[in-house]
Amino acid sequence: VKEEATTDPPDPSFVPLRLNVPDASIVLRSSDQVSFRVHKSTLAMSSPFFEDLLSLPQPPDGEVVDGLPVVQLSEDASLLNCLISLLYPIPPVIPGSYEKVFALLAACQKYDMVSIQSYIRAEIQRGTFPAPVGTEAFSAYAIASSMGLALEAENAACLTLGQPMTFESLGEGLRSFKGQALCELVRFRGVNNRSSSPRLNEHW
Amino acid sequence: MSTDIIDPPVSEPPASAEVTSEETLHFDFPGSDIVLRSSDSHNFHVPKLYIVNSSPVLRELIQTVSDTSDVANNEEPEPLPVVELPESGATLHSLLTLIFPVVPILPSTSDEILELLAVAQKYQMDSILDHIRGTIARQHPPFIRPETAFHVYFLAQKQGLHQEAVQAARVTLRLPMVIEDMRDKLEFSEMTGAYLYELWKYHERIRTGLKSDLPMFRDFDLPMSVKNLICRARTDNSVPRWIDDYIESITGAPHLFDLVEFEDAWARHIKEIRKCPCIDIPSQLRRDFWGALTAFVDGAIERVREAALTRHHRDN
């Protein structure tokens, strides 16, 4: 599926796909200019977003490679590699960190890939996909909040319970908190740390 | 003859506009030859000489507009060039009262004052900036005080007002930095983790400075009268242990540099060690101690301020 990479893949989780798609009908191009040849029908089946997009006529000035329309995406090749591996019946390419798992979930959310998102969440629960541990929960909360991943933010918030939240423990991770995320976490901890039956983390 | 420097808005201002009444935005000034139009469509008729002398940025903008203005025909009065500005009518009005020889009107809220400063900074109005800063420095209660310090700090950071951010950061030193207890201080839309992190780093630099200056303070700057105090629990340097502990506590938590905290430490010592001669410390000795401690703390803060200023100038 992966056609070409313009730069060396620095990510150890970046394992090139070995799927032969001779009858690919579309090219997805990553933000770092790597092309992936896939089936329109597969994309449309897993994503109402792509279903709508692909139902539109190809713009006259749209790029075409080997007769295939090219769709430019904002995700990088590493992420698309994981995402596309989840669309086909092949072993999934597992992201190397929980941050990358969150980015993958955010992409699924953006493209309305509900069943893929559910699959990833199930794999996180099974421990196949990486999840934050220990004090990583604070950064995980900040990242999940900024990506609009409500479930992951809530789970991360639960994981922070019982751990001290100090400037020292947050360190540079404090920078990741956008908008009101920090206040919301302080409020959440204020309620749940005082609660006689604190909410338990059911997912991680 | 006097000329209105503001016209009524050319269209209805939005209901939420900060312009609360037309009267507040209305004053006369003669010799207008240009119109400044606010984002909410208030027209200010002003003599451009004042504006171009106040701001090199507006001078350039006015020059551009003047060069491209329509040429009037001979039968109609020549229209004044219009300079569209992104600021609200209320902000422009305040700004103009600081440029023209009229009674200056500062906005009433911290948000608006900082916005005004940011606008003056954007238009490179150095003397107006000094004017605003001088006026707010004379405000009572102070513009930046412990209750407002965090809000002003976040606003100043958002507006790119380095001087106000540093001033507000300094006032936050009077407050404990315990993140779980700071909820009410963080509930501002301008607050971001990045700004809070910068504030934390500032506090850390102050603490580091205090810790590094502490041995020198103990050895050389602590008044002899304090070292000669008779106490039943003393350090190796013959300083009463409770005073030494109190000084050291400030290096870890600068908000403890506070007379009430000092008196609490004193009271705890008297309670713990009965009949200690420390029960009777002359007021002059306490004043001397406090003066020396103030110089110690201020010295560390000043060095951090100077270093931050140097970094700011280098980065900008």
Short mmCIF file of C-alpha atoms in Angstrom, two decimals:
data_model
loop_
_atom_site.label_atom_id
_atom_site.label_comp_id
_atom_site.label_asym_id
_atom_site.label_seq_id
_atom_site.Cartn_x
_atom_site.Cartn_y
_atom_site.Cartn_z
CA VAL A 1 0.00 0.00 0.00
CA LYS A 2 2.82 2.37 0.92
CA GLU A 3 4.37 3.65 -2.21
CA GLU A 4 7.23 5.98 -1.44
CA ALA A 5 8.85 7.77 1.46
CA THR A 6 10.74 10.99 0.95
CA THR A 7 12.46 10.85 4.33
CA ASP A 8 13.86 8.08 6.49
CA PRO A 9 11.20 6.85 8.90
CA PRO A 10 12.53 7.74 12.36
CA ASP A 11 9.77 5.92 14.21
CA PRO A 12 10.54 2.29 15.15
CA SER A 13 6.82 1.54 14.94
CA PHE A 14 6.86 2.58 11.32
CA VAL A 15 6.76 -0.81 9.67
CA PRO A 16 6.01 -0.63 5.96
CA LEU A 17 2.84 -2.42 5.02
CA ARG A 18 3.18 -5.53 2.92
CA LEU A 19 -0.26 -5.49 1.43
CA ASN A 20 -0.47 -5.98 -2.28
CA VAL A 21 -3.24 -3.85 -3.69
CA PRO A 22 -3.03 -4.27 -7.43
CA ASP A 23 -6.46 -2.84 -7.99
CA ALA A 24 -6.10 0.25 -5.76
CA SER A 25 -8.44 3.03 -6.76
CA ILE A 26 -7.13 6.05 -4.84
CA VAL A 27 -3.89 7.49 -3.47
CA LEU A 28 -3.81 8.94 0.06
CA ARG A 29 -0.87 11.25 0.52
CA SER A 30 0.49 12.00 3.99
CA SER A 31 1.62 15.40 5.25
CA ASP A 32 5.22 14.24 4.77
CA GLN A 33 4.48 13.31 1.15
CA VAL A 34 4.28 9.54 1.39
CA SER A 35 1.68 8.00 -0.92
CA PHE A 36 -0.54 5.08 0.07
CA ARG A 37 -2.55 3.23 -2.60
CA VAL A 38 -5.84 1.96 -1.21
CA HIS A 39 -9.38 1.09 -2.25
CA LYS A 40 -12.03 3.76 -2.36
CA SER A 41 -14.62 1.20 -1.33
CA THR A 42 -12.66 0.21 1.79
CA LEU A 43 -12.28 3.85 2.80
CA ALA A 44 -15.92 4.60 2.14
CA MET A 45 -17.06 1.52 4.09
CA SER A 46 -15.15 2.46 7.22
CA SER A 47 -15.59 6.22 7.08
CA PRO A 48 -18.73 8.23 6.30
CA PHE A 49 -16.38 11.18 5.90
CA PHE A 50 -14.55 9.50 3.02
CA GLU A 51 -17.82 8.10 1.69
CA ASP A 52 -19.09 11.67 1.28
CA LEU A 53 -15.78 12.96 -0.01
CA LEU A 54 -15.45 10.23 -2.61
CA SER A 55 -19.01 10.65 -3.80
CA LEU A 56 -18.10 14.14 -5.02
CA PRO A 57 -16.79 14.51 -8.56
CA GLN A 58 -13.03 14.73 -8.85
CA PRO A 59 -12.03 18.41 -9.20
CA PRO A 60 -10.77 19.13 -12.74
CA ASP A 61 -7.41 20.35 -11.43
CA GLY A 62 -7.08 17.47 -8.93
CA GLU A 63 -3.79 15.58 -8.96
CA VAL A 64 -3.76 12.15 -10.57
CA VAL A 65 -1.02 9.51 -10.30
CA ASP A 66 -1.14 6.51 -12.66
CA GLY A 67 -4.76 7.36 -13.29
CA LEU A 68 -5.59 7.35 -9.57
CA PRO A 69 -6.93 10.47 -7.83
CA VAL A 70 -4.74 11.80 -5.01
CA VAL A 71 -6.20 12.94 -1.69
CA GLN A 72 -3.85 15.02 0.45
CA LEU A 73 -4.26 14.38 4.19
CA SER A 74 -2.86 16.27 7.15
CA GLU A 75 -1.69 13.14 9.02
CA ASP A 76 1.91 11.97 8.71
CA ALA A 77 2.99 8.70 7.11
CA SER A 78 3.58 6.95 10.42
CA LEU A 79 0.02 7.58 11.50
CA LEU A 80 -1.51 6.73 8.11
CA ASN A 81 0.51 3.53 8.06
CA CYS A 82 -1.16 2.46 11.33
CA LEU A 83 -4.57 3.67 10.25
CA ILE A 84 -4.53 1.89 6.89
CA SER A 85 -3.29 -1.33 8.48
CA LEU A 86 -6.49 -1.29 10.55
CA LEU A 87 -8.65 -1.08 7.46
CA TYR A 88 -7.40 -4.34 5.96
CA PRO A 89 -7.32 -7.95 7.19
CA ILE A 90 -3.63 -7.87 8.05
CA PRO A 91 -1.71 -7.64 11.34
CA PRO A 92 -2.15 -4.07 12.61
CA VAL A 93 0.79 -1.73 12.81
CA ILE A 94 0.81 -0.83 16.49
CA PRO A 95 1.76 2.74 17.41
CA GLY A 96 4.87 3.01 19.54
CA SER A 97 3.51 5.26 22.27
CA TYR A 98 0.27 6.29 23.87
CA GLU A 99 0.67 9.74 22.29
CA LYS A 100 0.62 8.08 18.86
CA VAL A 101 -2.37 5.97 19.86
CA PHE A 102 -4.16 9.20 20.81
CA ALA A 103 -3.22 10.77 17.49
CA LEU A 104 -4.62 7.69 15.76
CA LEU A 105 -7.85 7.91 17.75
CA ALA A 106 -8.09 11.62 16.93
CA ALA A 107 -7.70 10.85 13.21
CA CYS A 108 -10.44 8.19 13.49
CA GLN A 109 -12.62 10.77 15.21
CA LYS A 110 -11.92 13.31 12.50
CA TYR A 111 -12.72 10.85 9.70
CA ASP A 112 -15.71 9.40 11.56
CA MET A 113 -14.23 5.91 11.66
CA VAL A 114 -16.35 4.72 14.56
CA SER A 115 -15.68 0.99 14.35
CA ILE A 116 -11.90 1.48 13.98
CA GLN A 117 -11.96 3.79 16.98
CA SER A 118 -13.85 1.15 18.99
CA TYR A 119 -11.35 -1.50 17.92
CA ILE A 120 -8.40 0.67 19.06
CA ARG A 121 -10.08 1.34 22.41
CA ALA A 122 -10.65 -2.37 22.88
CA GLU A 123 -7.01 -3.07 22.07
CA ILE A 124 -5.93 -0.44 24.62
CA GLN A 125 -8.03 -2.24 27.23
CA ARG A 126 -6.47 -5.57 26.23
CA GLY A 127 -3.05 -3.99 26.57
CA THR A 128 -2.12 -4.53 22.92
CA PHE A 129 -1.90 -0.82 22.24
CA PRO A 130 0.18 1.35 24.60
CA ALA A 131 -1.60 3.35 27.29
CA PRO A 132 -0.25 5.94 29.74
CA VAL A 133 1.10 4.68 33.02
CA GLY A 134 1.88 6.40 36.31
CA THR A 135 2.61 10.08 36.11
CA GLU A 136 2.20 9.95 32.31
CA ALA A 137 -1.50 10.23 33.11
CA PHE A 138 -1.14 14.02 33.52
CA SER A 139 0.36 14.54 30.08
CA ALA A 140 -2.07 11.98 28.66
CA TYR A 141 -4.97 14.00 30.05
CA ALA A 142 -3.59 17.22 28.53
CA ILE A 143 -3.00 15.60 25.14
CA ALA A 144 -6.36 13.81 25.06
CA SER A 145 -8.15 17.03 26.02
CA SER A 146 -6.40 19.01 23.33
CA MET A 147 -7.34 16.37 20.76
CA GLY A 148 -10.98 16.31 21.83
CA LEU A 149 -10.78 12.67 23.00
CA ALA A 150 -13.27 12.87 25.85
CA LEU A 151 -13.12 9.21 26.86
CA GLU A 152 -9.33 9.10 26.96
CA ALA A 153 -9.24 12.42 28.86
CA GLU A 154 -11.63 11.02 31.44
CA ASN A 155 -9.66 7.82 31.79
CA ALA A 156 -6.42 9.74 32.15
CA ALA A 157 -8.04 12.00 34.76
CA CYS A 158 -9.05 8.88 36.72
CA LEU A 159 -5.49 7.56 36.43
CA THR A 160 -4.13 10.76 38.00
CA LEU A 161 -6.15 10.16 41.17
CA GLY A 162 -3.99 9.09 44.04
CA GLN A 163 -0.93 10.72 42.50
CA PRO A 164 0.29 14.10 43.66
CA MET A 165 -0.36 16.89 41.18
CA THR A 166 2.47 19.35 41.68
CA PHE A 167 4.43 21.68 39.48
CA GLU A 168 7.41 19.39 39.99
CA SER A 169 5.55 16.27 38.88
CA LEU A 170 3.97 18.01 35.89
CA GLY A 171 7.22 19.61 34.77
CA GLU A 172 7.32 20.64 31.13
CA GLY A 173 4.19 18.55 30.56
CA LEU A 174 2.32 21.55 31.97
CA ARG A 175 2.82 23.23 28.61
CA SER A 176 0.58 20.64 26.93
CA PHE A 177 -2.49 21.84 28.82
CA LYS A 178 -4.64 23.96 26.53
CA GLY A 179 -7.56 26.19 27.42
CA GLN A 180 -9.40 25.17 30.53
CA ALA A 181 -8.04 21.60 30.63
CA LEU A 182 -5.86 22.26 33.67
CA CYS A 183 -8.70 23.84 35.64
CA GLU A 184 -11.00 20.99 34.72
CA LEU A 185 -8.48 18.43 35.93
CA VAL A 186 -7.95 20.28 39.22
CA ARG A 187 -11.74 20.45 39.64
CA PHE A 188 -12.14 16.74 38.78
CA ARG A 189 -9.46 15.75 41.26
CA GLY A 190 -10.92 18.03 43.89
CA VAL A 191 -14.26 16.24 43.64
CA ASN A 192 -12.97 12.69 43.22
CA ASN A 193 -10.03 12.74 45.63
CA ARG A 194 -12.44 13.85 48.36
CA SER A 195 -15.10 11.35 47.35
CA SER A 196 -15.45 8.31 49.62
CA SER A 197 -15.87 6.11 46.55
CA PRO A 198 -13.65 7.62 43.88
CA ARG A 199 -14.35 6.72 40.30
CA LEU A 200 -12.20 3.87 39.20
CA ASN A 201 -10.49 3.64 35.90
CA GLU A 202 -12.46 1.06 33.99
CA HIS A 203 -10.59 1.22 30.75
CA TRP A 204 -6.88 1.23 31.50
CA MET B 1 -14.19 76.85 16.34
CA SER B 2 -14.19 73.32 17.62
CA THR B 3 -14.80 70.14 15.66
CA ASP B 4 -16.17 66.86 16.88
CA ILE B 5 -13.47 64.26 16.66
CA ILE B 6 -16.01 61.52 16.78
CA ASP B 7 -19.07 60.90 14.67
CA PRO B 8 -21.91 58.63 15.65
CA PRO B 9 -21.35 55.11 14.37
CA VAL B 10 -22.21 54.63 10.72
CA SER B 11 -24.06 51.45 11.67
CA GLU B 12 -25.57 50.07 14.84
CA PRO B 13 -22.86 48.81 17.19
CA PRO B 14 -23.33 45.22 18.36
CA ALA B 15 -25.33 44.83 21.56
CA SER B 16 -22.27 43.52 23.38
CA ALA B 17 -20.03 46.37 22.24
CA GLU B 18 -17.86 47.81 24.99
CA VAL B 19 -18.98 51.27 23.95
CA THR B 20 -21.49 51.84 26.70
CA SER B 21 -22.76 55.25 25.69
CA GLU B 22 -22.25 57.71 22.90
CA GLU B 23 -21.57 60.48 25.40
CA THR B 24 -18.50 58.75 26.77
CA LEU B 25 -17.00 58.61 23.30
CA HIS B 26 -17.70 62.20 22.46
CA PHE B 27 -15.36 65.18 22.66
CA ASP B 28 -14.36 68.11 20.48
CA PHE B 29 -11.05 68.85 18.87
CA PRO B 30 -10.28 71.46 16.22
CA GLY B 31 -8.48 71.08 12.88
CA SER B 32 -9.44 67.50 12.01
CA ASP B 33 -8.05 66.28 8.70
CA ILE B 34 -8.40 62.52 9.01
CA VAL B 35 -10.91 59.97 10.26
CA LEU B 36 -9.93 57.00 12.38
CA ARG B 37 -12.63 54.34 12.13
CA SER B 38 -12.92 51.70 14.83
CA SER B 39 -13.87 48.06 14.24
CA ASP B 40 -17.34 48.83 15.60
CA SER B 41 -17.71 51.70 13.15
CA HIS B 42 -17.10 54.73 15.32
CA ASN B 43 -15.54 57.57 13.40
CA PHE B 44 -12.99 59.76 15.17
CA HIS B 45 -12.19 63.00 13.35
CA VAL B 46 -8.70 64.03 14.38
CA PRO B 47 -5.80 66.21 13.26
CA LYS B 48 -3.36 63.69 11.87
CA LEU B 49 -0.35 65.67 13.08
CA TYR B 50 -0.94 64.40 16.63
CA ILE B 51 -1.33 60.83 15.48
CA VAL B 52 1.71 60.69 13.19
CA ASN B 53 3.85 62.24 15.90
CA SER B 54 2.67 59.64 18.41
CA SER B 55 3.05 56.50 16.36
CA PRO B 56 5.45 55.54 13.56
CA VAL B 57 3.15 52.65 12.69
CA LEU B 58 0.09 54.86 12.29
CA ARG B 59 2.21 57.44 10.46
CA GLU B 60 2.94 54.87 7.80
CA LEU B 61 -0.66 53.68 7.69
CA ILE B 62 -2.00 57.22 7.39
CA GLN B 63 0.52 57.96 4.66
CA THR B 64 -0.68 54.93 2.71
CA VAL B 65 -4.33 55.91 3.11
CA SER B 66 -3.67 59.55 2.22
CA ASP B 67 -1.86 58.49 -0.95
CA THR B 68 -4.78 56.36 -2.11
CA SER B 69 -7.70 58.60 -1.06
CA ASP B 70 -10.18 59.75 -3.66
CA VAL B 71 -9.63 63.20 -5.02
CA ALA B 72 -12.70 65.35 -4.35
CA ASN B 73 -14.36 67.33 -7.09
CA ASN B 74 -14.64 71.08 -6.74
CA GLU B 75 -18.37 71.16 -5.99
CA GLU B 76 -18.40 68.95 -2.90
CA PRO B 77 -16.41 69.34 0.30
CA GLU B 78 -13.28 67.23 0.18
CA PRO B 79 -13.87 63.97 2.09
CA LEU B 80 -11.43 63.22 4.88
CA PRO B 81 -9.23 60.16 4.42
CA VAL B 82 -10.48 57.26 6.54
CA VAL B 83 -8.09 54.92 8.36
CA GLU B 84 -9.77 51.68 9.36
CA LEU B 85 -8.38 50.28 12.60
CA PRO B 86 -9.10 46.88 14.18
CA GLU B 87 -9.58 48.31 17.68
CA SER B 88 -12.96 48.97 19.30
CA GLY B 89 -14.34 52.48 19.63
CA ALA B 90 -13.90 52.40 23.41
CA THR B 91 -10.22 51.47 23.13
CA LEU B 92 -9.52 54.06 20.45
CA HIS B 93 -11.33 56.70 22.46
CA SER B 94 -9.15 56.00 25.51
CA LEU B 95 -6.07 56.02 23.32
CA LEU B 96 -6.99 59.39 21.80
CA THR B 97 -7.54 60.95 25.24
CA LEU B 98 -3.93 60.04 25.97
CA ILE B 99 -2.66 61.52 22.70
CA PHE B 100 -4.58 64.79 22.74
CA PRO B 101 -4.35 67.50 25.41
CA VAL B 102 -7.58 66.49 27.11
CA VAL B 103 -8.36 64.71 30.36
CA PRO B 104 -7.07 61.16 29.90
CA ILE B 105 -9.66 58.43 30.32
CA LEU B 106 -8.34 55.03 31.31
CA PRO B 107 -10.64 52.04 30.99
CA SER B 108 -11.99 50.66 34.24
CA THR B 109 -11.16 46.96 34.02
CA SER B 110 -7.83 45.14 33.99
CA ASP B 111 -8.70 43.48 30.68
CA GLU B 112 -9.39 46.82 29.01
CA ILE B 113 -6.32 48.54 30.49
CA LEU B 114 -4.06 45.75 29.27
CA GLU B 115 -5.74 45.84 25.87
CA LEU B 116 -5.05 49.58 25.72
CA LEU B 117 -1.40 48.97 26.63
CA ALA B 118 -1.20 46.26 23.97
CA VAL B 119 -2.61 48.63 21.35
CA ALA B 120 -0.15 51.37 22.35
CA GLN B 121 2.65 48.80 22.14
CA LYS B 122 1.45 47.58 18.73
CA TYR B 123 1.47 51.13 17.36
CA GLN B 124 4.87 51.79 18.98
CA MET B 125 3.54 54.69 21.02
CA ASP B 126 6.38 54.75 23.53
CA SER B 127 5.41 57.97 25.31
CA ILE B 128 1.77 56.86 25.51
CA LEU B 129 2.90 53.54 26.99
CA ASP B 130 4.88 55.46 29.63
CA HIS B 131 1.84 57.67 30.22
CA ILE B 132 -0.49 54.71 30.78
CA ARG B 133 2.04 52.88 32.94
CA GLY B 134 2.61 56.01 35.00
CA THR B 135 -1.12 56.46 35.50
CA ILE B 136 -1.77 52.86 36.54
CA ALA B 137 1.24 52.95 38.86
CA ARG B 138 -0.53 55.70 40.79
CA GLN B 139 -3.79 53.77 41.10
CA HIS B 140 -5.09 52.87 44.52
CA PRO B 141 -5.62 50.07 45.22
CA PRO B 142 -2.69 49.04 43.02
CA PHE B 143 -3.47 47.70 39.58
CA ILE B 144 -1.46 44.55 40.30
CA ARG B 145 -2.05 43.15 43.78
CA PRO B 146 -2.23 39.60 45.12
CA GLU B 147 -5.93 39.24 44.28
CA THR B 148 -5.41 40.36 40.67
CA ALA B 149 -1.86 39.15 40.05
CA PHE B 150 -2.63 35.85 38.33
CA HIS B 151 -5.30 37.37 36.10
CA VAL B 152 -3.06 40.28 35.11
CA TYR B 153 -0.18 37.87 34.53
CA PHE B 154 -2.19 35.67 32.13
CA LEU B 155 -3.68 38.69 30.35
CA ALA B 156 -0.29 40.36 29.99
CA GLN B 157 1.22 37.16 28.61
CA LYS B 158 -1.62 36.88 26.09
CA GLN B 159 -1.21 40.51 25.05
CA GLY B 160 2.59 40.24 24.80
CA LEU B 161 3.12 42.84 27.52
CA HIS B 162 6.41 41.66 28.98
CA GLN B 163 6.77 44.41 31.57
CA GLU B 164 3.32 43.83 33.07
CA ALA B 165 3.79 40.05 32.98
CA VAL B 166 7.01 40.37 34.98
CA GLN B 167 5.42 42.82 37.44
CA ALA B 168 2.44 40.50 37.97
CA ALA B 169 4.72 37.46 38.27
CA ARG B 170 6.59 39.27 41.02
CA VAL B 171 3.37 39.87 42.95
CA THR B 172 2.49 36.16 42.65
CA LEU B 173 5.58 35.50 44.77
CA ARG B 174 3.44 36.60 47.69
CA LEU B 175 1.12 33.65 47.11
CA PRO B 176 1.70 29.93 47.63
CA MET B 177 2.19 27.99 44.40
CA VAL B 178 0.32 24.78 45.15
CA ILE B 179 -1.41 23.80 41.96
CA GLU B 180 -4.29 21.89 43.57
CA ASP B 181 -5.15 24.96 45.68
CA MET B 182 -5.01 27.39 42.77
CA ARG B 183 -8.28 26.60 41.02
CA ASP B 184 -9.79 30.06 41.49
CA LYS B 185 -6.54 31.61 40.24
CA LEU B 186 -6.54 29.56 37.07
CA GLU B 187 -10.12 30.01 35.96
CA PHE B 188 -9.41 32.64 33.34
CA SER B 189 -9.92 32.13 29.66
CA GLU B 190 -6.42 33.55 29.05
CA MET B 191 -4.78 30.89 31.23
CA THR B 192 -2.75 28.26 29.42
CA GLY B 193 -0.44 25.56 30.68
CA ALA B 194 2.43 27.24 28.85
CA TYR B 195 1.94 30.57 30.66
CA LEU B 196 1.61 28.80 34.00
CA TYR B 197 4.76 26.83 33.28
CA GLU B 198 6.63 30.09 32.57
CA LEU B 199 5.39 31.45 35.88
CA TRP B 200 6.52 28.33 37.67
CA LYS B 201 9.97 28.64 36.06
CA TYR B 202 10.11 32.25 37.24
CA HIS B 203 9.37 31.14 40.80
CA GLU B 204 11.98 28.43 40.44
CA ARG B 205 14.61 30.96 39.32
CA ILE B 206 13.80 33.14 42.33
CA ARG B 207 14.10 30.17 44.68
CA THR B 208 17.39 29.15 43.09
CA GLY B 209 18.69 32.72 43.45
CA LEU B 210 17.66 32.90 47.09
CA LYS B 211 19.26 29.54 47.85
CA SER B 212 22.51 30.56 46.21
CA ASP B 213 22.57 33.92 48.05
CA LEU B 214 21.69 32.39 51.43
CA PRO B 215 25.23 31.53 52.66
CA MET B 216 26.40 35.07 51.87
CA PHE B 217 23.40 36.53 53.65
CA ARG B 218 23.99 34.38 56.73
CA ASP B 219 27.69 35.24 56.87
CA PHE B 220 27.74 38.89 55.93
CA ASP B 221 24.35 40.56 55.65
CA LEU B 222 22.47 39.32 58.67
CA PRO B 223 22.69 42.14 61.24
CA MET B 224 25.08 41.50 64.12
CA SER B 225 22.30 42.32 66.54
CA VAL B 226 20.43 39.24 65.26
CA LYS B 227 23.53 37.08 65.55
CA ASN B 228 24.03 38.33 69.10
CA LEU B 229 20.48 37.51 70.15
CA ILE B 230 20.43 35.29 73.17
CA CYS B 231 18.40 32.18 72.41
CA ARG B 232 18.32 28.71 73.94
CA ALA B 233 18.48 27.06 70.51
CA ARG B 234 21.13 28.39 68.17
CA THR B 235 22.84 27.32 64.99
CA ASP B 236 26.60 26.83 64.58
CA ASN B 237 26.72 30.43 63.34
CA SER B 238 25.18 31.49 66.66
CA VAL B 239 21.96 32.62 64.96
CA PRO B 240 18.75 31.60 66.76
CA ARG B 241 17.68 28.35 65.11
CA TRP B 242 14.10 29.48 64.56
CA ILE B 243 15.26 32.63 62.71
CA ASP B 244 17.64 30.60 60.56
CA ASP B 245 14.90 28.09 59.79
CA TYR B 246 12.53 30.90 58.89
CA ILE B 247 15.08 32.48 56.52
CA GLU B 248 15.73 29.11 54.91
CA SER B 249 12.00 28.44 54.49
CA ILE B 250 11.74 31.57 52.31
CA THR B 251 14.26 30.15 49.87
CA GLY B 252 11.90 27.21 49.24
CA ALA B 253 8.63 29.15 49.40
CA PRO B 254 9.09 32.91 48.81
CA HIS B 255 5.49 33.66 49.85
CA LEU B 256 6.65 33.03 53.44
CA PHE B 257 8.53 36.33 53.23
CA ASP B 258 5.76 38.06 55.09
CA LEU B 259 5.66 39.75 58.49
CA VAL B 260 2.74 37.63 59.64
CA GLU B 261 4.63 34.45 58.74
CA PHE B 262 7.67 35.76 60.61
CA GLU B 263 5.62 36.52 63.69
CA ASP B 264 4.01 33.08 63.48
CA ALA B 265 7.47 31.48 63.43
CA TRP B 266 8.47 33.60 66.42
CA ALA B 267 5.31 32.66 68.32
CA ARG B 268 5.85 28.95 67.59
CA HIS B 269 9.41 29.20 68.93
CA ILE B 270 8.31 30.91 72.15
CA LYS B 271 5.64 28.28 72.62
CA GLU B 272 8.05 25.42 72.00
CA ILE B 273 10.92 26.68 74.15
CA ARG B 274 9.51 28.12 77.33
CA LYS B 275 11.31 30.97 79.00
CA CYS B 276 13.57 31.56 75.95
CA PRO B 277 14.99 35.10 76.02
CA CYS B 278 13.66 35.46 72.47
CA ILE B 279 10.33 36.31 74.00
CA ASP B 280 11.57 39.86 74.23
CA ILE B 281 13.13 40.96 70.94
CA PRO B 282 13.47 44.76 70.69
CA SER B 283 11.37 46.30 67.93
CA GLN B 284 14.43 48.03 66.42
CA LEU B 285 16.19 44.68 66.11
CA ARG B 286 13.14 43.24 64.36
CA ARG B 287 13.08 46.21 62.01
CA ASP B 288 16.80 45.77 61.26
CA PHE B 289 16.29 42.09 60.61
CA TRP B 290 13.33 42.74 58.34
CA GLY B 291 15.23 45.40 56.42
CA ALA B 292 18.15 43.04 55.83
CA LEU B 293 15.79 40.21 54.83
CA THR B 294 13.94 42.53 52.43
CA ALA B 295 17.23 43.49 50.77
CA PHE B 296 18.16 39.80 50.49
CA VAL B 297 14.85 38.86 48.84
CA ASP B 298 14.67 41.96 46.63
CA GLY B 299 18.26 41.36 45.48
CA ALA B 300 17.42 37.88 44.24
CA ILE B 301 14.22 39.09 42.53
CA GLU B 302 16.04 41.98 40.89
CA ARG B 303 18.77 39.72 39.48
CA VAL B 304 16.14 37.41 37.99
CA ARG B 305 14.30 40.44 36.55
CA GLU B 306 17.47 41.75 34.94
CA ALA B 307 18.29 38.34 33.48
CA ALA B 308 14.74 38.02 32.11
CA LEU B 309 14.96 41.51 30.61
CA THR B 310 18.25 40.65 28.94
CA ARG B 311 16.75 37.45 27.52
CA HIS B 312 13.67 39.35 26.35
CA HIS B 313 15.74 41.99 24.55
CA ARG B 314 17.96 39.33 23.02
CA ASP B 315 14.97 37.29 21.78
CA ASN B 316 13.13 40.32 20.40
#
